[in-house]
Short mmCIF file of N, CA and C in Angstrom, two decimals:
data_model
loop_
_atom_site.label_atom_id
_atom_site.label_comp_id
_atom_site.label_asym_id
_atom_site.label_seq_id
_atom_site.Cartn_x
_atom_site.Cartn_y
_atom_site.Cartn_z
N MET A 1 105.77 121.71 130.66
CA MET A 1 105.18 120.82 131.22
C MET A 1 105.56 119.88 131.06
N THR A 2 105.45 118.25 131.40
CA THR A 2 106.43 117.66 131.12
C THR A 2 105.12 116.70 130.53
N GLU A 3 105.13 115.44 129.62
CA GLU A 3 104.19 115.22 128.87
C GLU A 3 103.42 114.04 129.75
N LYS A 4 102.43 114.41 129.33
CA LYS A 4 101.50 112.80 130.32
C LYS A 4 101.52 112.37 129.18
N ASN A 5 101.16 110.84 130.93
CA ASN A 5 100.78 109.41 129.63
C ASN A 5 99.58 110.21 129.73
N TYR A 6 98.75 109.44 128.20
CA TYR A 6 97.26 109.45 127.48
C TYR A 6 96.65 108.74 128.30
N PHE A 7 96.59 107.69 128.43
CA PHE A 7 96.03 106.60 129.61
C PHE A 7 94.88 106.99 130.86
N GLU A 8 95.98 107.98 131.21
CA GLU A 8 96.20 108.55 132.79
C GLU A 8 95.13 109.83 132.40
N LEU A 9 95.81 110.46 131.18
CA LEU A 9 95.45 111.92 131.23
C LEU A 9 93.71 111.73 131.21
N TYR A 10 93.95 110.83 129.96
CA TYR A 10 91.98 110.14 130.39
C TYR A 10 91.10 108.99 131.08
N GLU A 11 92.03 108.98 131.99
CA GLU A 11 91.21 107.95 133.23
C GLU A 11 91.59 106.87 132.52
N LEU A 12 91.57 105.78 131.41
CA LEU A 12 92.19 104.45 130.98
C LEU A 12 93.05 103.57 131.47
N PRO A 13 92.59 102.49 131.66
CA PRO A 13 93.38 101.48 131.95
C PRO A 13 94.88 101.39 131.00
N LEU A 14 96.26 101.22 131.07
CA LEU A 14 96.44 101.16 129.43
C LEU A 14 96.30 99.59 129.48
N THR A 15 95.73 99.62 128.28
CA THR A 15 95.47 98.64 126.98
C THR A 15 95.46 98.47 126.20
N PHE A 16 95.46 97.94 125.30
CA PHE A 16 95.29 97.71 124.26
C PHE A 16 94.28 97.82 123.01
N LYS A 17 93.15 98.32 123.83
CA LYS A 17 91.66 97.62 123.47
C LYS A 17 91.03 98.94 123.75
N VAL A 18 90.31 100.10 124.58
CA VAL A 18 90.20 100.84 124.72
C VAL A 18 88.81 101.03 124.69
N ASP A 19 88.40 101.68 125.98
CA ASP A 19 86.82 101.64 125.46
C ASP A 19 86.15 103.43 125.54
N GLU A 20 85.93 102.94 124.11
CA GLU A 20 85.40 103.51 122.67
C GLU A 20 84.99 104.57 123.51
N LEU A 21 83.38 104.76 124.42
CA LEU A 21 82.37 105.57 124.55
C LEU A 21 83.39 106.44 125.54
N LYS A 22 83.93 105.57 126.34
CA LYS A 22 84.87 106.71 127.57
C LYS A 22 85.94 107.71 127.14
N LEU A 23 86.55 106.95 125.97
CA LEU A 23 87.64 107.88 124.91
C LEU A 23 87.61 109.15 125.10
N LYS A 24 85.77 109.34 124.52
CA LYS A 24 84.88 110.09 123.46
C LYS A 24 84.25 110.77 124.34
N LYS A 25 83.79 110.26 125.65
CA LYS A 25 83.46 111.44 126.84
C LYS A 25 83.83 112.11 127.39
N LYS A 26 85.85 111.54 127.74
CA LYS A 26 86.53 112.08 128.59
C LYS A 26 86.85 113.18 127.08
N PHE A 27 86.93 112.69 125.51
CA PHE A 27 87.68 114.04 125.10
C PHE A 27 86.74 115.21 124.71
N TYR A 28 85.40 115.20 124.79
CA TYR A 28 84.60 115.87 124.91
C TYR A 28 84.79 117.28 126.23
N GLU A 29 84.80 116.03 127.41
CA GLU A 29 85.00 116.96 128.75
C GLU A 29 85.94 117.49 128.81
N LEU A 30 87.72 116.77 128.17
CA LEU A 30 88.14 117.39 128.01
C LEU A 30 88.66 119.21 127.04
N SER A 31 88.02 118.63 125.85
CA SER A 31 87.87 120.02 124.91
C SER A 31 86.84 120.88 125.64
N LYS A 32 86.08 120.62 126.27
CA LYS A 32 85.38 121.63 127.17
C LYS A 32 86.11 122.72 127.82
N ARG A 33 86.40 121.78 129.22
CA ARG A 33 87.54 122.24 130.19
C ARG A 33 88.55 123.04 129.93
N TYR A 34 89.14 122.66 128.25
CA TYR A 34 90.64 123.20 128.15
C TYR A 34 91.03 124.05 126.41
N HIS A 35 89.34 124.38 127.05
CA HIS A 35 88.63 124.94 125.37
C HIS A 35 89.45 126.48 125.20
N PRO A 36 90.18 127.22 124.16
CA PRO A 36 91.00 128.75 124.41
C PRO A 36 90.21 129.33 124.94
N ASP A 37 88.37 129.68 124.27
CA ASP A 37 88.18 130.03 124.24
C ASP A 37 87.47 131.02 125.34
N PHE A 38 87.59 130.37 125.89
CA PHE A 38 86.74 130.28 127.86
C PHE A 38 87.71 131.32 128.86
N TYR A 39 89.25 131.65 128.28
CA TYR A 39 90.23 131.71 129.11
C TYR A 39 90.84 133.05 127.74
N VAL A 40 89.84 133.60 126.95
CA VAL A 40 90.50 135.12 126.59
C VAL A 40 90.97 136.47 127.11
N ASN A 41 90.92 136.64 129.11
CA ASN A 41 90.99 137.28 129.15
C ASN A 41 91.33 137.11 130.88
N GLU A 42 92.14 135.41 130.44
CA GLU A 42 93.44 135.40 131.66
C GLU A 42 94.49 136.29 130.65
N SER A 43 95.60 135.57 131.98
CA SER A 43 96.98 136.37 131.62
C SER A 43 97.32 135.54 130.61
N GLU A 44 98.66 136.06 129.67
CA GLU A 44 99.04 134.97 128.55
C GLU A 44 99.60 133.99 129.36
N GLU A 45 100.06 133.70 130.49
CA GLU A 45 100.41 132.32 130.86
C GLU A 45 99.29 131.24 130.58
N LYS A 46 98.29 132.03 131.62
CA LYS A 46 97.27 130.54 131.29
C LYS A 46 97.13 130.57 130.05
N GLN A 47 96.90 131.24 129.49
CA GLN A 47 96.58 130.77 127.69
C GLN A 47 96.93 130.73 127.03
N ALA A 48 98.41 130.55 127.22
CA ALA A 48 100.04 129.47 126.53
C ALA A 48 99.27 127.94 126.98
N GLU A 49 98.65 128.32 128.40
CA GLU A 49 98.82 126.77 129.73
C GLU A 49 97.67 125.67 129.06
N ILE A 50 96.53 126.67 128.94
CA ILE A 50 95.31 126.57 128.31
C ILE A 50 95.31 125.82 126.51
N LEU A 51 96.29 125.84 126.01
CA LEU A 51 95.95 125.71 124.88
C LEU A 51 97.18 124.66 124.36
N GLU A 52 98.00 124.30 125.36
CA GLU A 52 98.99 123.46 125.34
C GLU A 52 97.99 122.15 125.97
N LEU A 53 97.38 122.60 127.07
CA LEU A 53 96.73 121.54 127.57
C LEU A 53 95.62 121.02 126.06
N SER A 54 95.16 121.49 125.36
CA SER A 54 94.05 121.38 124.39
C SER A 54 95.01 121.19 123.26
N THR A 55 96.08 121.52 122.97
CA THR A 55 96.82 120.13 122.44
C THR A 55 97.28 119.32 122.86
N LEU A 56 97.55 118.75 124.19
CA LEU A 56 97.63 117.01 124.67
C LEU A 56 96.56 116.54 124.63
N ASN A 57 94.64 117.25 124.70
CA ASN A 57 94.25 115.86 124.44
C ASN A 57 93.55 115.77 123.15
N ASN A 58 94.17 116.18 122.28
CA ASN A 58 93.43 116.29 121.44
C ASN A 58 94.71 115.75 120.65
N LYS A 59 95.83 115.41 121.32
CA LYS A 59 96.95 114.33 120.41
C LYS A 59 96.83 113.43 120.96
N ALA A 60 97.02 113.19 122.24
CA ALA A 60 96.30 112.03 122.90
C ALA A 60 94.93 111.44 123.14
N TYR A 61 93.83 112.10 121.98
CA TYR A 61 92.79 111.48 121.71
C TYR A 61 93.03 111.33 119.81
N GLN A 62 93.59 111.87 119.09
CA GLN A 62 94.39 111.67 117.66
C GLN A 62 95.68 109.84 118.23
N VAL A 63 95.53 109.40 118.77
CA VAL A 63 96.77 108.39 119.10
C VAL A 63 95.51 107.17 120.34
N LEU A 64 94.48 107.25 121.10
CA LEU A 64 94.03 106.72 121.54
C LEU A 64 93.11 106.19 120.80
N SER A 65 92.25 106.97 119.55
CA SER A 65 91.42 106.46 118.76
C SER A 65 91.84 105.28 118.18
N ASP A 66 92.90 105.63 117.57
CA ASP A 66 93.24 104.54 116.03
C ASP A 66 94.57 103.78 116.69
N PRO A 67 93.96 102.32 116.53
CA PRO A 67 94.88 100.97 116.96
C PRO A 67 96.03 101.20 116.29
N LEU A 68 96.68 101.96 115.51
CA LEU A 68 97.83 101.38 114.90
C LEU A 68 98.75 102.30 115.43
N LYS A 69 98.38 103.49 116.73
CA LYS A 69 99.33 104.63 116.87
C LYS A 69 98.34 104.43 118.38
N ARG A 70 97.81 103.67 118.50
CA ARG A 70 97.66 103.06 120.71
C ARG A 70 98.97 102.46 120.17
N ILE A 71 98.87 100.80 119.51
CA ILE A 71 99.89 99.37 119.40
C ILE A 71 101.14 100.54 120.25
N GLU A 72 101.22 101.51 118.99
CA GLU A 72 103.38 102.04 118.88
C GLU A 72 103.51 103.09 120.25
N TYR A 73 102.01 104.11 120.65
CA TYR A 73 102.75 104.62 121.84
C TYR A 73 102.44 103.39 123.13
N VAL A 74 101.54 102.45 123.05
CA VAL A 74 101.95 100.77 124.35
C VAL A 74 103.13 100.73 124.51
N LEU A 75 103.92 100.03 123.40
CA LEU A 75 104.91 99.44 123.27
C LEU A 75 106.27 101.14 123.37
N SER A 76 106.17 102.12 122.90
CA SER A 76 106.26 103.36 123.31
C SER A 76 106.75 103.01 125.03
N LEU A 77 105.92 103.25 125.56
CA LEU A 77 105.13 103.77 127.09
C LEU A 77 106.80 102.81 128.03
N HIS A 78 106.37 100.90 127.59
CA HIS A 78 107.01 100.57 127.97
C HIS A 78 108.39 100.52 127.40
N ASP A 79 109.47 101.55 126.32
CA ASP A 79 110.77 101.11 126.03
C ASP A 79 111.10 100.49 124.57
N MET A 80 109.40 100.15 124.53
CA MET A 80 110.24 98.71 123.24
C MET A 80 110.60 99.74 121.65
N LEU A 81 109.59 101.00 122.01
CA LEU A 81 110.24 101.40 119.79
C LEU A 81 111.28 103.24 121.04
N ALA A 82 112.35 102.56 120.06
CA ALA A 82 113.68 103.36 119.96
C ALA A 82 113.64 104.15 118.25
N GLU A 83 113.77 105.87 118.57
CA GLU A 83 114.32 106.56 118.14
C GLU A 83 115.52 105.48 117.21
N GLY A 84 115.47 106.13 115.65
CA GLY A 84 116.17 104.76 114.99
C GLY A 84 116.76 103.88 115.36
N ASP A 85 115.82 102.84 116.20
CA ASP A 85 115.96 101.65 115.77
C ASP A 85 116.36 101.08 114.64
N LYS A 86 116.79 99.92 114.67
CA LYS A 86 117.12 98.89 113.94
C LYS A 86 116.53 97.11 114.54
N TYR A 87 115.07 97.37 113.96
CA TYR A 87 114.76 96.07 114.21
C TYR A 87 114.92 95.18 113.08
N VAL A 88 115.49 93.98 113.73
CA VAL A 88 116.30 92.93 113.09
C VAL A 88 114.47 92.29 112.41
N LEU A 89 113.97 91.76 111.54
CA LEU A 89 112.86 91.61 111.06
C LEU A 89 113.29 89.65 111.16
N PRO A 90 112.05 88.46 111.40
CA PRO A 90 112.53 87.53 111.12
C PRO A 90 112.63 87.07 109.35
N GLN A 91 113.64 86.12 109.75
CA GLN A 91 114.41 85.79 108.64
C GLN A 91 113.40 84.85 107.93
N ASP A 92 112.73 84.26 108.14
CA ASP A 92 111.79 83.52 107.43
C ASP A 92 110.26 84.42 106.54
N PHE A 93 110.12 85.25 107.41
CA PHE A 93 109.70 86.90 107.51
C PHE A 93 110.65 87.89 105.80
N LEU A 94 111.20 87.70 106.43
CA LEU A 94 112.58 88.54 105.36
C LEU A 94 112.87 88.35 104.20
N MET A 95 112.85 85.92 103.81
CA MET A 95 112.83 85.02 102.66
C MET A 95 111.23 85.45 101.50
N ASP A 96 109.99 85.17 101.91
CA ASP A 96 108.89 85.98 101.78
C ASP A 96 108.73 87.34 100.81
N MET A 97 109.42 87.92 102.16
CA MET A 97 109.41 89.44 101.64
C MET A 97 110.15 89.51 100.24
N MET A 98 111.56 88.97 100.45
CA MET A 98 112.01 89.26 99.28
C MET A 98 111.85 88.51 97.86
N ASP A 99 111.09 87.52 98.03
CA ASP A 99 109.96 86.38 97.18
C ASP A 99 108.45 87.82 96.65
N VAL A 100 108.78 88.88 97.58
CA VAL A 100 107.13 89.28 96.96
C VAL A 100 108.45 90.93 96.46
N ASN A 101 108.94 90.93 97.03
CA ASN A 101 109.87 92.32 95.86
C ASN A 101 110.40 91.85 94.94
N GLU A 102 110.65 90.91 94.76
CA GLU A 102 111.08 90.41 92.99
C GLU A 102 110.05 90.17 92.28
N ALA A 103 108.76 90.37 91.97
CA ALA A 103 107.76 90.02 91.64
C ALA A 103 107.24 91.00 91.67
N LEU A 104 107.66 92.47 92.71
CA LEU A 104 106.84 93.79 91.93
C LEU A 104 107.89 94.32 91.20
N MET A 105 108.87 94.28 91.55
CA MET A 105 110.71 94.52 90.65
C MET A 105 109.94 93.72 89.34
N GLU A 106 110.14 92.68 89.18
CA GLU A 106 109.51 92.03 87.65
C GLU A 106 108.10 92.57 86.79
N MET A 107 107.23 92.82 88.15
CA MET A 107 105.97 93.44 87.25
C MET A 107 106.35 95.34 86.84
N GLU A 108 107.51 95.84 86.55
CA GLU A 108 108.24 97.07 86.74
C GLU A 108 108.15 97.27 85.09
N PHE A 109 108.19 95.99 85.32
CA PHE A 109 109.47 95.58 82.88
C PHE A 109 108.21 95.04 82.76
N ASP A 110 107.17 94.44 83.39
CA ASP A 110 106.16 93.43 82.64
C ASP A 110 105.32 93.10 83.01
N HIS A 111 103.89 94.07 83.37
CA HIS A 111 102.70 94.66 84.23
C HIS A 111 102.15 93.10 83.46
N ASP A 112 101.27 92.73 84.79
CA ASP A 112 100.33 91.63 84.92
C ASP A 112 99.48 91.42 85.02
N GLU A 113 98.10 91.81 85.20
CA GLU A 113 97.26 91.93 85.83
C GLU A 113 97.00 90.34 87.07
N LEU A 114 96.73 89.57 86.09
CA LEU A 114 96.66 87.89 87.05
C LEU A 114 98.34 87.83 87.69
N LYS A 115 98.82 87.86 87.87
CA LYS A 115 99.78 88.55 88.69
C LYS A 115 99.74 89.44 90.27
N LEU A 116 99.19 90.26 89.09
CA LEU A 116 98.92 91.55 90.33
C LEU A 116 97.52 91.52 91.28
N ALA A 117 96.64 90.46 91.25
CA ALA A 117 95.86 89.65 91.83
C ALA A 117 95.87 88.82 92.76
N GLN A 118 97.86 87.86 92.58
CA GLN A 118 98.01 87.02 92.93
C GLN A 118 98.94 87.71 94.30
N LEU A 119 99.84 88.17 93.90
CA LEU A 119 99.95 88.57 94.93
C LEU A 119 99.48 89.90 96.03
N SER A 120 98.30 90.20 95.04
CA SER A 120 97.76 91.10 96.23
C SER A 120 97.23 90.60 97.41
N THR A 121 96.44 88.74 96.93
CA THR A 121 96.01 87.55 97.33
C THR A 121 96.80 87.10 98.55
N GLN A 122 97.93 86.78 97.79
CA GLN A 122 98.55 87.29 99.29
C GLN A 122 99.56 87.77 99.81
N ILE A 123 99.59 89.04 100.17
CA ILE A 123 99.97 89.89 100.42
C ILE A 123 98.64 90.58 101.79
N ASP A 124 97.24 89.83 101.61
CA ASP A 124 96.10 89.91 101.25
C ASP A 124 96.01 89.07 103.24
N GLY A 125 96.54 87.44 102.47
CA GLY A 125 96.52 86.61 103.56
C GLY A 125 97.94 86.57 104.50
N MET A 126 99.03 87.78 104.11
CA MET A 126 99.53 87.93 104.98
C MET A 126 99.48 88.42 106.12
N GLU A 127 99.12 90.19 105.66
CA GLU A 127 97.84 91.02 106.42
C GLU A 127 96.42 90.35 107.25
N LEU A 128 96.66 89.34 107.04
CA LEU A 128 94.93 88.64 108.23
C LEU A 128 95.22 88.29 108.52
N SER A 129 96.68 87.21 108.55
CA SER A 129 97.69 86.40 109.43
C SER A 129 97.90 87.22 110.76
N LEU A 130 98.76 88.43 110.72
CA LEU A 130 99.34 89.14 110.81
C LEU A 130 98.16 89.09 111.96
N PHE A 131 96.87 89.72 111.97
CA PHE A 131 96.05 91.11 112.59
C PHE A 131 95.53 89.66 113.33
N ASP A 132 95.32 88.43 113.41
CA ASP A 132 95.11 87.44 114.18
C ASP A 132 95.88 87.24 115.12
N GLU A 133 97.32 87.42 114.20
CA GLU A 133 98.18 87.34 115.83
C GLU A 133 98.20 88.69 116.31
N LEU A 134 97.83 89.93 116.13
CA LEU A 134 98.09 90.66 116.99
C LEU A 134 97.20 90.66 118.01
N LYS A 135 96.08 90.01 117.37
CA LYS A 135 94.79 90.31 118.26
C LYS A 135 94.82 89.52 119.71
N ARG A 136 95.24 88.11 119.14
CA ARG A 136 95.57 87.19 119.93
C ARG A 136 96.78 87.87 121.18
N ASN A 137 97.81 88.33 120.93
CA ASN A 137 98.71 89.04 121.76
C ASN A 137 98.66 89.74 122.56
N THR A 138 97.59 91.06 121.41
CA THR A 138 96.58 92.63 122.25
C THR A 138 96.04 91.83 123.73
N ASP A 139 94.96 90.76 123.45
CA ASP A 139 93.36 90.26 124.60
C ASP A 139 94.78 90.14 125.58
N GLU A 140 95.45 88.99 124.85
CA GLU A 140 96.54 88.43 126.12
C GLU A 140 97.28 89.11 126.75
N PHE A 141 97.87 90.12 126.66
CA PHE A 141 98.10 91.31 126.93
C PHE A 141 97.30 92.57 127.89
N ASP A 142 96.35 92.26 127.53
CA ASP A 142 95.13 93.39 128.42
C ASP A 142 94.75 92.43 129.56
N GLN A 143 94.30 90.71 129.45
CA GLN A 143 94.20 89.91 130.76
C GLN A 143 94.94 89.77 131.00
N LYS A 144 96.54 89.18 131.00
CA LYS A 144 97.27 89.86 132.50
C LYS A 144 97.76 90.87 133.06
N GLU A 145 97.90 90.42 134.24
CA GLU A 145 98.48 92.12 135.10
C GLU A 145 99.98 92.01 135.36
N GLY A 146 100.98 92.04 134.33
CA GLY A 146 101.76 92.41 134.51
C GLY A 146 102.73 91.16 134.31
N ALA A 147 102.43 89.94 134.98
CA ALA A 147 103.05 88.39 134.55
C ALA A 147 103.56 88.69 133.19
N ASP A 148 104.79 88.38 132.41
CA ASP A 148 104.39 87.97 131.13
C ASP A 148 104.84 88.70 130.33
N SER A 149 104.34 90.02 130.90
CA SER A 149 104.06 90.92 129.47
C SER A 149 105.02 91.62 129.09
N GLU A 150 106.45 91.39 129.14
CA GLU A 150 107.57 91.97 128.64
C GLU A 150 107.58 90.81 127.44
N SER A 151 107.60 89.47 127.40
CA SER A 151 107.37 88.72 126.81
C SER A 151 105.97 88.48 125.17
N ILE A 152 105.10 89.05 125.49
CA ILE A 152 103.98 89.64 124.98
C ILE A 152 104.37 90.59 124.15
N LEU A 153 104.97 91.80 125.37
CA LEU A 153 105.16 93.35 124.27
C LEU A 153 106.21 92.99 123.01
N LEU A 154 107.12 91.96 123.25
CA LEU A 154 108.17 91.41 122.25
C LEU A 154 106.86 90.88 121.27
N LYS A 155 106.92 90.46 121.01
CA LYS A 155 105.40 90.07 120.90
C LYS A 155 104.65 90.77 119.25
N ILE A 156 103.93 91.49 120.17
CA ILE A 156 103.30 93.17 119.28
C ILE A 156 104.40 93.41 119.19
N LYS A 157 105.47 94.26 119.30
CA LYS A 157 106.42 94.65 118.92
C LYS A 157 107.11 94.10 117.49
N ASP A 158 107.67 92.49 117.33
CA ASP A 158 107.40 92.10 116.01
C ASP A 158 106.04 92.40 115.57
N ILE A 159 104.85 91.78 115.42
CA ILE A 159 104.05 91.70 114.46
C ILE A 159 103.99 93.44 114.02
N TRP A 160 104.07 94.28 115.26
CA TRP A 160 103.99 95.80 114.15
C TRP A 160 105.31 96.21 113.57
N TYR A 161 106.10 95.75 113.40
CA TYR A 161 107.21 95.88 112.03
C TYR A 161 106.53 95.24 110.98
N ARG A 162 106.48 94.20 111.32
CA ARG A 162 106.15 93.44 110.22
C ARG A 162 104.84 94.44 109.42
N GLN A 163 103.77 94.62 110.31
CA GLN A 163 102.46 94.99 109.25
C GLN A 163 103.06 96.20 108.53
N LYS A 164 104.23 96.76 109.01
CA LYS A 164 104.57 98.16 109.05
C LYS A 164 105.42 97.70 107.57
N TYR A 165 106.24 96.71 107.24
CA TYR A 165 106.56 96.50 106.40
C TYR A 165 105.43 95.92 105.48
N LEU A 166 104.99 95.38 105.90
CA LEU A 166 103.43 94.80 104.71
C LEU A 166 102.68 96.63 104.55
N MET A 167 102.21 97.20 104.87
CA MET A 167 101.85 99.01 104.40
C MET A 167 102.16 99.04 103.50
N ARG A 168 103.85 98.72 103.41
CA ARG A 168 104.20 99.46 102.81
C ARG A 168 104.79 98.65 101.39
N ILE A 169 104.63 97.62 101.56
CA ILE A 169 104.55 96.39 99.87
C ILE A 169 102.65 96.86 99.97
N ARG A 170 101.40 97.12 100.49
CA ARG A 170 100.26 97.84 99.66
C ARG A 170 100.71 98.53 99.55
N GLU A 171 101.18 99.69 99.55
CA GLU A 171 101.70 101.23 99.21
C GLU A 171 102.25 100.81 97.30
N SER A 172 102.92 100.70 97.26
CA SER A 172 103.81 99.33 96.20
C SER A 172 102.44 98.34 95.34
N LEU A 173 101.93 97.26 95.57
CA LEU A 173 101.03 97.46 94.65
C LEU A 173 99.35 98.24 94.17
N ASN A 174 99.51 99.04 95.35
CA ASN A 174 98.51 100.23 95.26
C ASN A 174 98.87 101.30 93.77
N LYS A 175 100.57 101.89 93.96
CA LYS A 175 100.59 102.35 93.11
C LYS A 175 100.97 101.42 91.55
N PHE A 176 101.23 100.30 91.69
CA PHE A 176 101.00 99.27 90.55
C PHE A 176 99.42 99.66 89.58
N ARG A 177 98.51 99.71 90.41
CA ARG A 177 97.11 99.23 90.27
C ARG A 177 96.54 100.41 89.75
N ALA A 178 97.19 101.74 89.77
CA ALA A 178 96.76 102.99 89.26
C ALA A 178 97.46 103.51 88.02
#
């Protein structure tokens, strides 16, 4: 069985913002339709097929109901993400991250609650700025009908990679707090 597009499975338009109510409704509908208990008297092949469809339904719901996973999925549908892809982050972002990483390294030797709080506030601001930028671009993509969508997707891809980087920084900050 070929992997079915999750948006098609749920009969939803390919957008970054999905109708949560329609998504849940379709998930429950498919969960009932493909529940393995209803097929216990069927052949092994039919049971295997139903189990595969049930698994697909669960996986699709996990991806489409999570905004970050949905972004990654939409980007992958447009061939914007490849396994082992070595994405090059913008130079100015990398310079900012170099400063943040230096501050984190300094905290390993000299734990300072005030510096930790300042660094956390700085990361909060960066995350908020990225979130706003992401929202603008995903809204723009969802409102356009294919025109210039590739350039918008490239911007979203860049934001997605920067967010992933900041999540790793956030994890390091949380370790210092613990």
